[in-house]
Amino acid sequence: DPAAQADLAEAGRAVLRDGFAQLESRLAGRDFFFERFTIADAAVFYLLNWKARIGMDLPPALAAYHARLSERPAIARAMALPS
Protein backbone atom coordinates (compact mmCIF):
# COMPACT_ATOMS: atom_id res chain seq x y z
CA ASP A 1 0.00 0.00 0.00
CA PRO A 2 1.77 3.20 -1.16
CA ALA A 3 -0.09 5.44 1.29
CA ALA A 4 0.94 3.27 4.24
CA GLN A 5 4.54 3.27 3.02
CA ALA A 6 4.50 7.07 2.74
CA ASP A 7 3.06 7.33 6.26
CA LEU A 8 5.73 5.00 7.59
CA ALA A 9 8.50 6.96 5.84
CA GLU A 10 7.21 10.22 7.32
CA ALA A 11 7.01 8.66 10.79
CA GLY A 12 10.62 7.57 10.41
CA ARG A 13 11.68 11.08 9.37
CA ALA A 14 9.90 12.47 12.44
CA VAL A 15 11.83 10.06 14.67
CA LEU A 16 15.08 11.15 13.01
CA ARG A 17 14.27 14.85 13.41
CA ASP A 18 13.65 14.25 17.12
CA GLY A 19 16.87 12.26 17.40
CA PHE A 20 18.84 14.97 15.59
CA ALA A 21 17.43 17.57 18.00
CA GLN A 22 18.47 15.47 20.99
CA LEU A 23 21.98 14.99 19.59
CA GLU A 24 22.29 18.70 18.87
CA SER A 25 21.19 19.53 22.39
CA ARG A 26 23.77 17.15 23.88
CA LEU A 27 26.51 18.49 21.61
CA ALA A 28 25.78 22.19 22.18
CA GLY A 29 29.03 24.10 22.51
CA ARG A 30 31.17 20.97 22.54
CA ASP A 31 33.51 19.30 20.08
CA PHE A 32 32.59 15.78 21.18
CA PHE A 33 29.84 14.09 23.17
CA PHE A 34 32.19 13.56 26.11
CA GLU A 35 35.45 15.23 27.13
CA ARG A 36 37.31 13.74 24.16
CA PHE A 37 36.63 11.64 21.07
CA THR A 38 35.07 8.33 22.15
CA ILE A 39 33.24 5.38 20.64
CA ALA A 40 30.06 7.43 21.04
CA ASP A 41 31.38 9.93 18.50
CA ALA A 42 32.38 7.14 16.13
CA ALA A 43 28.89 5.63 16.39
CA VAL A 44 27.15 8.96 15.80
CA PHE A 45 29.46 9.65 12.84
CA TYR A 46 28.45 6.30 11.35
CA LEU A 47 24.77 7.08 11.79
CA LEU A 48 25.10 10.58 10.36
CA ASN A 49 26.72 9.13 7.24
CA TRP A 50 23.29 7.73 6.34
CA LYS A 51 22.01 11.26 5.71
CA ALA A 52 22.37 10.96 1.94
CA ARG A 53 20.61 7.60 1.81
CA ILE A 54 17.64 8.84 3.78
CA GLY A 55 17.44 12.18 2.00
CA MET A 56 17.54 14.36 5.08
CA ASP A 57 19.79 17.31 5.74
CA LEU A 58 21.55 17.49 9.08
CA PRO A 59 20.82 20.42 11.37
CA PRO A 60 23.66 22.99 11.21
CA ALA A 61 25.41 21.95 14.44
CA LEU A 62 25.38 18.27 13.46
CA ALA A 63 26.56 19.09 9.94
CA ALA A 64 29.50 21.02 11.39
CA TYR A 65 30.25 18.17 13.83
CA HIS A 66 30.16 15.65 10.97
CA ALA A 67 32.50 17.85 8.90
CA ARG A 68 34.95 18.17 11.81
CA LEU A 69 35.01 14.43 12.39
CA SER A 70 35.46 13.81 8.65
CA GLU A 71 38.73 15.72 8.87
CA ARG A 72 40.19 13.46 11.55
CA PRO A 73 43.05 11.51 9.93
CA ALA A 74 41.83 8.05 10.94
CA ILE A 75 38.28 8.77 9.80
CA ALA A 76 39.50 10.26 6.51
CA ARG A 77 41.59 7.13 5.88
CA ALA A 78 38.67 4.85 6.71
CA MET A 79 36.30 6.79 4.46
CA ALA A 80 38.80 6.55 1.58
CA LEU A 81 38.74 2.75 1.66
CA PRO A 82 36.79 1.08 -1.14
CA SER A 83 33.35 -0.02 -0.04
GROMACS .gro file of N, CA and C in nm, residues 5-76:
model
  216
    5GLN      N    1   0.308   0.312   0.311
    5GLN     CA    2   0.454   0.327   0.302
    5GLN      C    3   0.494   0.472   0.320
    6ALA      N    4   0.420   0.564   0.259
    6ALA     CA    5   0.450   0.707   0.274
    6ALA      C    6   0.432   0.750   0.420
    7ASP      N    7   0.328   0.701   0.484
    7ASP     CA    8   0.306   0.733   0.626
    7ASP      C    9   0.420   0.681   0.713
    8LEU      N   10   0.463   0.560   0.684
    8LEU     CA   11   0.573   0.500   0.759
    8LEU      C   12   0.703   0.578   0.738
    9ALA      N   13   0.729   0.618   0.614
    9ALA     CA   14   0.850   0.696   0.584
    9ALA      C   15   0.846   0.829   0.659
   10GLU      N   16   0.732   0.894   0.661
   10GLU     CA   17   0.721   1.022   0.732
   10GLU      C   18   0.737   1.003   0.883
   11ALA      N   19   0.683   0.895   0.936
   11ALA     CA   20   0.701   0.866   1.079
   11ALA      C   21   0.849   0.845   1.110
   12GLY      N   22   0.919   0.777   1.022
   12GLY     CA   23   1.062   0.757   1.041
   12GLY      C   24   1.139   0.888   1.036
   13ARG      N   25   1.102   0.977   0.944
   13ARG     CA   26   1.168   1.108   0.937
   13ARG      C   27   1.142   1.188   1.065
   14ALA      N   28   1.022   1.176   1.119
   14ALA     CA   29   0.990   1.247   1.244
   14ALA      C   30   1.077   1.195   1.358
   15VAL      N   31   1.096   1.064   1.364
   15VAL     CA   32   1.183   1.006   1.467
   15VAL      C   33   1.326   1.058   1.450
   16LEU      N   34   1.372   1.064   1.326
   16LEU     CA   35   1.508   1.115   1.301
   16LEU      C   36   1.520   1.262   1.339
   17ARG      N   37   1.421   1.343   1.303
   17ARG     CA   38   1.427   1.485   1.341
   17ARG      C   39   1.437   1.500   1.492
   18ASP      N   40   1.359   1.421   1.565
   18ASP     CA   41   1.365   1.425   1.712
   18ASP      C   42   1.503   1.380   1.761
   19GLY      N   43   1.555   1.274   1.702
   19GLY     CA   44   1.687   1.226   1.740
   19GLY      C   45   1.796   1.329   1.710
   20PHE      N   46   1.787   1.393   1.594
   20PHE     CA   47   1.884   1.497   1.559
   20PHE      C   48   1.877   1.611   1.661
   21ALA      N   49   1.758   1.648   1.701
   21ALA     CA   50   1.743   1.757   1.800
   21ALA      C   51   1.806   1.718   1.933
   22GLN      N   52   1.787   1.593   1.974
   22GLN     CA   53   1.847   1.547   2.099
   22GLN      C   54   2.000   1.546   2.090
   23LEU      N   55   2.052   1.499   1.976
   23LEU     CA   56   2.198   1.499   1.959
   23LEU      C   57   2.253   1.641   1.959
   24GLU      N   58   2.185   1.731   1.889
   24GLU     CA   59   2.229   1.870   1.887
   24GLU      C   60   2.230   1.930   2.026
   25SER      N   61   2.127   1.901   2.104
   25SER     CA   62   2.119   1.953   2.239
   25SER      C   63   2.236   1.902   2.323
   26ARG      N   64   2.267   1.776   2.311
   26ARG     CA   65   2.377   1.715   2.388
   26ARG      C   66   2.513   1.770   2.345
   27LEU      N   67   2.525   1.804   2.217
   27LEU     CA   68   2.651   1.849   2.161
   27LEU      C   69   2.675   1.999   2.179
   28ALA      N   70   2.573   2.073   2.214
   28ALA     CA   71   2.578   2.219   2.218
   28ALA      C   72   2.706   2.272   2.282
   29GLY      N   73   2.783   2.346   2.202
   29GLY     CA   74   2.903   2.410   2.251
   29GLY      C   75   3.021   2.317   2.275
   30ARG      N   76   3.012   2.195   2.229
   30ARG     CA   77   3.117   2.097   2.254
   30ARG      C   78   3.171   2.043   2.122
   31ASP      N   79   3.293   1.994   2.126
   31ASP     CA   80   3.351   1.930   2.008
   31ASP      C   81   3.310   1.784   1.997
   32PHE      N   82   3.291   1.720   2.113
   32PHE     CA   83   3.259   1.578   2.118
   32PHE      C   84   3.147   1.557   2.220
   33PHE      N   85   3.092   1.437   2.223
   33PHE     CA   86   2.984   1.409   2.317
   33PHE      C   87   3.032   1.396   2.460
   34PHE      N   88   3.158   1.361   2.478
   34PHE     CA   89   3.219   1.356   2.611
   34PHE      C   90   3.342   1.446   2.610
   35GLU      N   91   3.431   1.433   2.703
   35GLU     CA   92   3.545   1.523   2.713
   35GLU      C   93   3.639   1.514   2.594
   36ARG      N   94   3.642   1.397   2.531
   36ARG     CA   95   3.731   1.374   2.416
   36ARG      C   96   3.660   1.280   2.320
   37PHE      N   97   3.720   1.256   2.205
   37PHE     CA   98   3.663   1.164   2.107
   37PHE      C   99   3.651   1.025   2.169
   38THR      N  100   3.532   0.966   2.160
   38THR     CA  101   3.507   0.833   2.215
   38THR      C  102   3.430   0.749   2.113
   39ILE      N  103   3.403   0.627   2.150
   39ILE     CA  104   3.324   0.538   2.064
   39ILE      C  105   3.186   0.598   2.037
   40ALA      N  106   3.136   0.679   2.127
   40ALA     CA  107   3.006   0.743   2.104
   40ALA      C  108   3.013   0.833   1.981
   41ASP      N  109   3.122   0.907   1.967
   41ASP     CA  110   3.138   0.993   1.850
   41ASP      C  111   3.150   0.911   1.723
   42ALA      N  112   3.224   0.801   1.730
   42ALA     CA  113   3.238   0.714   1.613
   42ALA      C  114   3.102   0.658   1.572
   43ALA      N  115   3.021   0.619   1.669
   43ALA     CA  116   2.889   0.563   1.639
   43ALA      C  117   2.798   0.669   1.579
   44VAL      N  118   2.799   0.789   1.635
   44VAL     CA  119   2.715   0.896   1.580
   44VAL      C  120   2.763   0.933   1.440
   45PHE      N  121   2.894   0.937   1.418
   45PHE     CA  122   2.946   0.965   1.284
   45PHE      C  123   2.892   0.863   1.185
   46TYR      N  124   2.897   0.737   1.222
   46TYR     CA  125   2.845   0.630   1.135
   46TYR      C  126   2.698   0.655   1.102
   47LEU      N  127   2.619   0.686   1.202
   47LEU     CA  128   2.477   0.708   1.179
   47LEU      C  129   2.452   0.831   1.091
   48LEU      N  130   2.529   0.936   1.114
   48LEU     CA  131   2.510   1.058   1.036
   48LEU      C  132   2.549   1.039   0.890
   49ASN      N  133   2.635   0.941   0.862
   49ASN     CA  134   2.672   0.913   0.724
   49ASN      C  135   2.554   0.863   0.642
   50TRP      N  136   2.448   0.821   0.705
   50TRP     CA  137   2.329   0.773   0.634
   50TRP      C  138   2.243   0.888   0.581
   51LYS      N  139   2.283   1.010   0.609
   51LYS     CA  140   2.201   1.126   0.571
   51LYS      C  141   2.167   1.129   0.423
   52ALA      N  142   2.263   1.094   0.337
   52ALA     CA  143   2.237   1.096   0.194
   52ALA      C  144   2.138   0.987   0.153
   53ARG      N  145   2.150   0.871   0.215
   53ARG     CA  146   2.061   0.760   0.181
   53ARG      C  147   1.917   0.786   0.222
   54ILE      N  148   1.900   0.860   0.330
   54ILE     CA  149   1.764   0.884   0.378
   54ILE      C  150   1.708   1.016   0.328
   55GLY      N  151   1.792   1.094   0.259
   55GLY     CA  152   1.744   1.218   0.200
   55GLY      C  153   1.708   1.326   0.298
   56MET      N  154   1.780   1.331   0.409
   56MET     CA  155   1.754   1.436   0.508
   56MET      C  156   1.881   1.516   0.531
   57ASP      N  157   1.866   1.646   0.540
   57ASP     CA  158   1.979   1.731   0.574
   57ASP      C  159   1.999   1.728   0.725
   58LEU      N  160   2.125   1.742   0.765
   58LEU     CA  161   2.155   1.749   0.908
   58LEU      C  162   2.133   1.892   0.956
   59PRO      N  163   2.088   1.908   1.079
   59PRO     CA  164   2.082   2.042   1.137
   59PRO      C  165   2.223   2.102   1.138
   60PRO      N  166   2.235   2.234   1.135
   60PRO     CA  167   2.366   2.299   1.121
   60PRO      C  168   2.474   2.250   1.220
   61ALA      N  169   2.440   2.236   1.346
   61ALA     CA  170   2.541   2.195   1.444
   61ALA      C  171   2.589   2.052   1.417
   62LEU      N  172   2.498   1.964   1.376
   62LEU     CA  173   2.538   1.827   1.346
   62LEU      C  174   2.615   1.821   1.215
   63ALA      N  175   2.581   1.904   1.120
   63ALA     CA  176   2.656   1.909   0.994
   63ALA      C  177   2.799   1.954   1.020
   64ALA      N  178   2.816   2.054   1.106
   64ALA     CA  179   2.950   2.102   1.139
   64ALA      C  180   3.028   1.995   1.216
   65TYR      N  181   2.964   1.927   1.306
   65TYR     CA  182   3.025   1.817   1.383
   65TYR      C  183   3.070   1.707   1.287
   66HIS      N  184   2.983   1.669   1.195
   66HIS     CA  185   3.016   1.565   1.097
   66HIS      C  186   3.137   1.608   1.012
   67ALA      N  187   3.138   1.734   0.970
   67ALA     CA  188   3.250   1.785   0.890
   67ALA      C  189   3.380   1.781   0.969
   68ARG      N  190   3.374   1.821   1.096
   68ARG     CA  191   3.495   1.817   1.181
   68ARG      C  192   3.547   1.675   1.194
   69LEU      N  193   3.457   1.581   1.223
   69LEU     CA  194   3.501   1.443   1.239
   69LEU      C  195   3.555   1.387   1.108
   70SER      N  196   3.499   1.428   0.996
   70SER     CA  197   3.546   1.381   0.865
   70SER      C  198   3.690   1.419   0.839
   71GLU      N  199   3.736   1.525   0.905
   71GLU     CA  200   3.873   1.572   0.887
   71GLU      C  201   3.974   1.500   0.976
   72ARG      N  202   3.926   1.422   1.070
   72ARG     CA  203   4.019   1.346   1.155
   72ARG      C  204   4.094   1.246   1.068
   73PRO      N  205   4.226   1.238   1.082
   73PRO     CA  206   4.305   1.151   0.993
   73PRO      C  207   4.256   1.007   0.985
   74ALA      N  208   4.226   0.945   1.097
   74ALA     CA  209   4.183   0.805   1.094
   74ALA      C  210   4.049   0.790   1.024
   75ILE      N  211   3.958   0.884   1.045
   75ILE     CA  212   3.828   0.877   0.980
   75ILE      C  213   3.845   0.902   0.830
   76ALA      N  214   3.927   0.999   0.794
   76ALA     CA  215   3.950   1.026   0.651
   76ALA      C  216   4.008   0.903   0.582
   0.00000   0.00000   0.00000
